[in-house]
Short mmCIF file of C-alpha atoms and ligand atoms in Angstrom, two decimals:
data_model
loop_
_atom_site.label_atom_id
_atom_site.label_comp_id
_atom_site.label_asym_id
_atom_site.label_seq_id
_atom_site.Cartn_x
_atom_site.Cartn_y
_atom_site.Cartn_z
CA MET A 58 -11.99 66.73 47.94
CA THR A 59 -11.63 65.00 51.26
CA ASP A 60 -12.68 61.61 50.05
CA CYS A 61 -9.63 59.42 49.40
CA ILE A 62 -10.68 56.86 46.81
CA ILE A 63 -7.39 55.19 45.94
CA GLU A 64 -4.37 54.76 48.14
CA LEU A 65 -1.03 53.23 47.23
CA CYS A 66 1.04 52.05 50.18
CA GLY A 67 4.60 51.07 49.35
CA VAL A 68 3.62 49.56 46.02
CA THR A 69 6.46 47.85 44.15
CA LYS A 70 6.56 45.96 40.88
CA MET A 71 9.62 43.88 40.08
CA TYR A 72 10.38 42.46 36.66
CA ARG A 73 13.05 39.88 37.48
CA SER A 74 15.55 41.81 39.59
CA LYS A 75 14.57 45.21 38.20
CA ALA A 76 12.00 47.42 39.90
CA ALA A 77 9.68 49.03 37.33
CA VAL A 78 7.97 50.80 40.25
CA ARG A 79 9.47 50.93 43.71
CA ASN A 80 7.79 51.84 46.98
CA ALA A 81 5.11 54.14 45.53
CA ASN A 82 2.98 55.97 48.07
CA LEU A 83 0.12 58.09 46.80
CA LYS A 84 -3.35 59.16 47.85
CA ILE A 85 -5.89 60.01 45.19
CA TYR A 86 -8.93 62.00 46.22
CA ARG A 87 -12.31 62.10 44.53
CA GLY A 88 -12.45 64.79 41.86
CA GLU A 89 -8.70 65.16 41.43
CA ILE A 90 -6.81 65.15 38.17
CA VAL A 91 -3.53 63.48 39.01
CA GLY A 92 -0.67 63.88 36.55
CA ILE A 93 1.93 61.11 36.53
CA ILE A 94 5.02 62.62 34.95
CA GLY A 95 8.11 60.68 33.98
CA LYS A 96 10.54 60.04 31.16
CA ASN A 97 10.43 56.96 28.95
CA GLY A 98 10.80 53.85 31.06
CA ALA A 99 10.20 55.72 34.34
CA GLY A 100 7.37 53.38 35.35
CA LYS A 101 4.24 55.37 34.42
CA SER A 102 2.45 52.60 32.53
CA THR A 103 3.38 49.99 35.14
CA LEU A 104 2.00 52.23 37.88
CA LEU A 105 -1.27 52.81 36.01
CA LYS A 106 -1.56 49.11 35.18
CA MET A 107 -1.28 48.24 38.87
CA ILE A 108 -3.89 50.82 39.84
CA SER A 109 -6.27 49.54 37.18
CA GLY A 110 -5.74 45.90 38.10
CA HIS A 111 -3.95 44.83 34.92
CA VAL A 112 -0.75 43.97 36.73
CA TYR A 113 -0.30 42.70 40.29
CA PRO A 114 2.15 44.50 42.55
CA THR A 115 5.07 42.39 43.77
CA SER A 116 4.68 43.97 47.20
CA GLY A 117 2.86 46.80 48.91
CA GLU A 118 -0.86 47.45 49.07
CA LEU A 119 -3.49 49.20 47.04
CA HIS A 120 -6.62 50.38 48.81
CA PHE A 121 -9.77 51.48 47.09
CA PHE A 122 -12.54 53.74 48.28
CA ASN A 123 -11.32 54.03 51.84
CA ARG A 124 -10.90 50.29 52.01
CA ALA A 125 -14.68 50.00 52.11
CA ALA A 126 -15.19 48.66 48.60
CA ALA A 127 -17.32 45.56 48.38
CA GLY A 128 -14.42 43.85 46.67
CA GLU A 129 -11.56 44.87 44.45
CA GLN A 130 -13.19 43.47 41.33
CA SER A 131 -16.20 45.72 41.76
CA PHE A 132 -13.85 48.66 42.10
CA PHE A 133 -12.01 47.87 38.89
CA GLU A 134 -15.35 47.88 37.10
CA ARG A 135 -15.71 51.50 38.13
CA MET A 136 -12.55 52.43 36.27
CA GLY A 137 -12.26 53.40 32.65
CA VAL A 138 -8.84 52.66 31.27
CA LEU A 139 -6.83 53.72 28.25
CA ILE A 140 -3.31 52.36 28.59
CA GLU A 141 -0.85 52.40 25.71
CA GLN A 142 -2.72 51.60 22.48
CA PRO A 143 -6.52 51.51 22.59
CA GLY A 144 -7.64 48.03 21.48
CA LEU A 145 -9.73 49.03 18.48
CA TYR A 146 -10.97 47.02 15.51
CA PRO A 147 -9.49 48.83 12.50
CA ASN A 148 -11.92 47.67 9.83
CA ILE A 149 -15.15 48.97 11.35
CA SER A 150 -16.41 52.42 12.33
CA ALA A 151 -16.10 54.12 15.73
CA TYR A 152 -19.79 53.54 16.34
CA GLU A 153 -19.49 49.83 15.54
CA ASN A 154 -16.43 49.51 17.77
CA LEU A 155 -18.35 50.92 20.70
CA LYS A 156 -21.40 48.83 19.88
CA LEU A 157 -19.41 45.59 20.06
CA LEU A 158 -18.06 46.57 23.45
CA ALA A 159 -21.45 47.74 24.69
CA ILE A 160 -22.88 44.33 23.82
CA ALA A 161 -19.99 42.62 25.60
CA TYR A 162 -20.61 44.80 28.69
CA GLY A 163 -24.33 44.02 28.52
CA LEU A 164 -25.27 47.69 28.39
CA SER A 165 -28.87 48.62 27.78
CA ASP A 166 -29.93 51.67 25.79
CA ARG A 167 -26.86 51.18 23.64
CA GLU A 168 -27.63 53.49 20.72
CA THR A 169 -28.28 56.59 22.84
CA THR A 170 -25.30 55.89 25.10
CA ILE A 171 -22.90 55.44 22.19
CA GLU A 172 -24.13 58.52 20.32
CA LYS A 173 -23.82 60.63 23.45
CA LEU A 174 -20.34 59.32 24.14
CA LEU A 175 -19.08 59.93 20.62
CA ARG A 176 -20.39 63.48 20.70
CA LEU A 177 -18.84 64.00 24.11
CA VAL A 178 -15.37 63.09 22.85
CA GLY A 179 -15.84 65.14 19.68
CA LEU A 180 -16.48 62.38 17.13
CA ASP A 181 -19.40 62.23 14.72
CA PRO A 182 -21.64 59.22 15.45
CA LYS A 183 -22.74 59.24 11.81
CA ASN A 184 -19.19 58.90 10.49
CA THR A 185 -19.05 55.47 8.85
CA ALA A 186 -15.32 55.66 8.02
CA LYS A 187 -13.24 52.73 9.20
CA VAL A 188 -11.16 53.39 12.27
CA LYS A 189 -7.96 52.52 10.41
CA SER A 190 -8.42 55.74 8.42
CA TYR A 191 -8.61 57.84 11.60
CA SER A 192 -5.94 60.35 12.58
CA MET A 193 -4.03 59.76 15.81
CA GLY A 194 -6.14 62.39 17.57
CA MET A 195 -9.38 60.72 16.48
CA LYS A 196 -8.10 57.34 17.66
CA GLN A 197 -7.22 58.82 21.05
CA ARG A 198 -10.70 60.31 21.32
CA LEU A 199 -12.23 56.98 20.46
CA GLY A 200 -9.94 55.33 23.03
CA ILE A 201 -11.29 57.73 25.65
CA ALA A 202 -14.86 56.94 24.55
CA VAL A 203 -14.08 53.22 25.01
CA ALA A 204 -12.73 53.95 28.49
CA LEU A 205 -15.90 55.89 29.32
CA LEU A 206 -18.31 53.25 28.11
CA GLY A 207 -19.03 51.66 31.47
CA SER A 208 -19.72 55.08 33.12
CA PRO A 209 -16.64 54.88 35.33
CA ASP A 210 -15.90 56.97 38.43
CA VAL A 211 -12.19 56.96 37.69
CA LEU A 212 -10.62 57.46 34.30
CA ILE A 213 -7.05 56.28 33.72
CA LEU A 214 -5.35 57.69 30.65
CA ASP A 215 -1.81 56.67 29.79
CA GLU A 216 -0.21 59.39 27.66
CA PRO A 217 -3.40 60.36 25.83
CA ILE A 218 -1.74 63.43 24.32
CA ASN A 219 1.38 61.69 23.12
CA GLY A 220 1.95 62.42 19.46
CA LEU A 221 -0.92 64.86 19.08
CA ASP A 222 -0.50 68.20 17.34
CA PRO A 223 -0.91 71.40 19.43
CA GLN A 224 -4.58 71.72 18.45
CA GLY A 225 -5.21 68.08 19.39
CA ILE A 226 -3.48 68.62 22.74
CA VAL A 227 -5.72 71.58 23.53
CA GLU A 228 -8.83 69.61 22.57
CA ILE A 229 -7.97 66.56 24.66
CA ARG A 230 -7.14 68.85 27.60
CA GLU A 231 -10.53 70.52 27.28
CA LEU A 232 -12.23 67.15 27.09
CA ILE A 233 -10.44 66.02 30.25
CA LEU A 234 -11.53 69.17 32.08
CA GLU A 235 -15.13 68.67 30.91
CA LEU A 236 -15.11 65.07 32.12
CA ASN A 237 -13.62 66.12 35.43
CA ALA A 238 -16.34 68.74 35.82
CA THR A 239 -18.92 65.94 35.62
CA GLY A 240 -17.33 64.37 38.70
CA LEU A 241 -14.79 61.96 37.26
CA THR A 242 -11.49 61.45 39.04
CA ILE A 243 -8.74 61.30 36.43
CA LEU A 244 -5.24 59.85 36.39
CA ILE A 245 -3.23 60.88 33.40
CA SER A 246 0.39 60.28 32.48
CA SER A 247 2.77 62.23 30.31
CA HIS A 248 6.49 62.67 29.82
CA ILE A 249 6.05 66.43 29.56
CA LEU A 250 5.12 68.33 32.70
CA GLU A 251 4.10 71.38 30.67
CA GLU A 252 1.44 69.37 28.82
CA LEU A 253 -0.45 68.65 32.01
CA SER A 254 0.26 71.94 33.71
CA LYS A 255 -3.04 73.44 32.71
CA ILE A 256 -5.21 70.64 33.97
CA ALA A 257 -3.75 68.52 36.76
CA THR A 258 -4.57 69.31 40.39
CA LYS A 259 -1.66 67.21 41.63
CA TYR A 260 1.54 65.86 40.11
CA ALA A 261 3.50 62.75 40.90
CA ILE A 262 6.94 62.95 39.30
CA ILE A 263 8.29 59.46 38.77
CA HIS A 264 11.95 58.75 38.09
CA GLN A 265 13.52 55.32 37.65
CA GLY A 266 10.46 53.73 39.24
CA GLU A 267 10.37 55.99 42.29
CA PHE A 268 8.34 59.06 43.08
CA ALA A 269 10.79 61.94 43.07
CA GLU A 270 8.03 64.24 44.26
CA VAL A 271 4.29 64.51 44.74
CA ILE A 272 3.26 68.13 44.54
CA SER A 273 -0.01 70.06 44.35
CA LYS A 274 -0.82 72.38 41.49
CA GLU A 275 -0.59 75.38 43.83
CA GLU A 276 2.82 74.36 45.19
CA LEU A 277 4.14 73.81 41.69
CA GLN A 278 2.86 77.19 40.52
CA GLN A 279 4.53 78.82 43.48
CA ARG A 280 7.84 77.12 42.84
CA CYS A 281 7.85 78.05 39.16
CA GLU A 282 6.57 81.61 39.50
CA GLU A 283 8.78 84.51 38.53
CA ARG A 284 9.90 86.63 41.46
CA ILE A 285 12.80 88.48 43.03
CA GLU A 286 13.94 86.96 46.31
CA ILE A 287 15.39 89.49 48.74
CA SER A 288 17.16 88.59 51.94
CA VAL A 289 17.83 91.35 54.53
CA GLU A 290 18.40 91.44 58.27
CA GLU A 291 14.88 92.66 59.10
CA ALA A 292 12.28 92.20 56.39
CA ARG A 293 9.79 94.54 58.05
CA GLU A 294 12.26 97.44 57.82
CA ALA A 295 12.53 96.96 54.07
CA LEU A 296 8.80 96.97 53.40
CA PRO A 297 8.18 100.75 53.63
CA VAL A 298 11.02 101.33 51.18
CA LEU A 299 9.69 98.74 48.76
CA GLU A 300 6.17 100.14 48.97
CA ARG A 301 6.74 103.89 49.11
CA GLU A 302 9.96 104.44 47.22
CA LEU A 303 9.79 101.66 44.68
CA LYS A 304 5.97 101.50 44.37
CA ILE A 305 6.02 97.72 44.73
CA THR A 306 2.54 96.39 45.32
CA GLN A 307 2.90 92.64 44.87
CA TYR A 308 5.13 91.10 47.45
CA LYS A 309 5.13 88.44 50.12
CA VAL A 310 7.02 88.31 53.40
CA VAL A 311 8.23 84.73 53.55
CA ASP A 312 9.98 84.92 56.93
CA SER A 313 11.54 87.59 59.14
CA ARG A 314 14.45 88.02 56.71
CA THR A 315 13.00 87.20 53.30
CA VAL A 316 10.67 89.05 50.94
CA TYR A 317 9.49 87.89 47.51
CA VAL A 318 8.65 90.61 45.00
CA TYR A 319 6.38 89.81 42.07
CA ASP A 320 6.07 93.22 40.38
CA GLU A 321 7.40 92.94 36.87
CA HIS A 322 8.51 96.52 36.36
CA ILE A 323 11.21 96.44 39.01
CA ARG A 324 14.92 95.71 38.56
CA ILE A 325 17.30 94.13 41.06
CA ARG A 326 19.68 97.12 40.84
CA GLN A 327 16.91 99.57 41.78
CA ILE A 328 15.99 97.53 44.85
CA VAL A 329 19.58 97.25 46.05
CA GLN A 330 20.21 100.98 45.55
CA GLU A 331 17.02 102.14 47.21
CA LEU A 332 17.40 99.86 50.21
CA ALA A 333 21.06 100.93 50.63
CA GLN A 334 20.05 104.59 50.54
CA HIS A 335 17.76 103.87 53.46
CA GLY A 336 20.52 102.12 55.37
CA ILE A 337 19.29 98.60 54.69
CA MET A 338 21.95 96.18 53.53
CA VAL A 339 20.87 93.41 51.22
CA ASP A 340 22.35 90.05 52.20
CA SER A 341 21.29 88.40 48.97
CA ILE A 342 19.01 89.13 46.07
CA SER A 343 18.22 87.05 43.01
CA ARG A 344 15.66 86.60 40.30
CA HIS A 345 13.88 83.29 40.57
CA LYS A 346 12.51 81.93 37.36
CA GLN A 347 12.12 78.32 36.49
CA SER A 348 10.17 76.80 33.66
CA LEU A 349 8.10 73.72 34.35
CA GLU A 350 10.42 71.67 32.19
CA GLN A 351 13.49 72.88 34.10
CA TYR A 352 11.71 71.97 37.30
CA PHE A 353 10.94 68.51 36.00
CA LEU A 354 14.48 67.95 34.69
CA GLU A 355 16.02 68.95 38.02
CA ARG A 356 13.96 66.34 39.78
CA THR A 357 14.70 63.63 37.29
CA GLU A 358 18.39 64.23 36.74
CA SER A 359 19.83 65.14 40.10
CA ALA A 360 18.42 62.02 41.73
CA GLY A 361 21.50 60.12 40.58
CA GLU A 362 21.80 56.54 39.50
CA ARG A 363 20.23 53.77 41.44
CA HIS A 364 22.19 50.66 42.31
CA ASP A 365 20.09 47.53 42.12
N1 LIG K 290 6.26 43.27 31.09
C1 LIG K 290 7.49 43.73 31.38
N2 LIG K 290 8.53 42.89 31.51
C2 LIG K 290 9.76 43.33 31.84
N3 LIG K 290 10.07 44.62 32.05
C3 LIG K 290 9.07 45.52 31.95
C4 LIG K 290 7.73 45.13 31.60
N4 LIG K 290 6.96 46.24 31.57
C5 LIG K 290 7.77 47.26 31.87
N5 LIG K 290 9.04 46.84 32.09
C6 LIG K 290 10.18 47.69 32.45
O1 LIG K 290 9.81 48.51 33.52
C7 LIG K 290 10.30 49.82 33.37
C8 LIG K 290 9.13 50.80 33.41
O2 LIG K 290 8.34 50.61 32.24
P1 LIG K 290 7.02 51.41 31.96
O3 LIG K 290 6.47 50.90 30.68
O4 LIG K 290 6.15 51.36 33.15
O5 LIG K 290 7.58 52.89 31.78
P2 LIG K 290 6.85 54.17 31.18
O6 LIG K 290 7.16 55.29 32.11
O7 LIG K 290 5.45 53.86 30.88
O8 LIG K 290 7.67 54.40 29.83
P3 LIG K 290 7.17 55.03 28.42
O9 LIG K 290 7.23 56.52 28.56
O10 LIG K 290 8.22 54.55 27.46
O11 LIG K 290 5.81 54.50 28.13
C9 LIG K 290 11.07 49.84 32.07
O12 LIG K 290 12.43 49.66 32.38
C10 LIG K 290 10.54 48.65 31.32
O13 LIG K 290 11.51 48.10 30.47
MG1 LIG K 291 4.31 53.91 29.17
#
């Protein structure tokens, strides 16, 4: 994943005097699944619209494929986009919807392509029911099929799991992972961090138009993992006690004074007592546990109000 295919440099979108997105900097690498997380009105759709060429930034720059693309238009053709509502014709079937688009795109081998696509997203190509009778989950699947029609390299999905039931969420997640495994780079937005936690490789948390944080999956996992944080004068003196007396096997020495303990069986009181008995004073000790949603809320509430 060393190949940066999209880069946002200080991208801003103003609507009158209000910034929908302000000074966004982000690098997207080939093969990533990037989760854009933000509350209602945070700027997710505006950001995705700028990346997909539906809206022009007021300032800042967007670079595609290491700035080596033949032209921006050709890059946009390599994107499949589902933003807000998929533009579907309600009175015809899923197959017919895709066929109309395939004709408009000038695709050859239409029947095979459409059948394959419908199966891929979990819809029956033989289903002649009108799209207006589809459930929300089926419409989202069809929307993803529409986005995939031109065999894109990058798939942009704006809240594709919004309003789906738990089963639908799991299915769309699995579909996204399958698509990613075929080599697609995916940008996906949501207002719930937890929803994307099982699939995204990187998260951009957006708050009032600004990125509050861009964080990798690994970093996020680390920050939200459950552990006991122990601070002592000399961490290496505490280790034999933790290992031998308390039978702790999962721990990490973070710096010369700090140890994180991951074993679940252990209690804070036991650690303090045992260390004290061995003449080691604990400067501080606490259980660290943060849910993904708490993490998200902290980043989107403590940022304070912006003054335009
Ligand atoms: N065409 C527009 N004209 C004026 N203001 C706009 C326009 N589009 C978006 N905005 C404003 O920009 C801000 C960001 O909107 P955006 O739709 O990008 O947020 P969002 O994160 O997608 O929200 P939601 O979760 O509700 O979809 C909002 O304050 C919105 O009112
Ligand atoms: Mg939106």
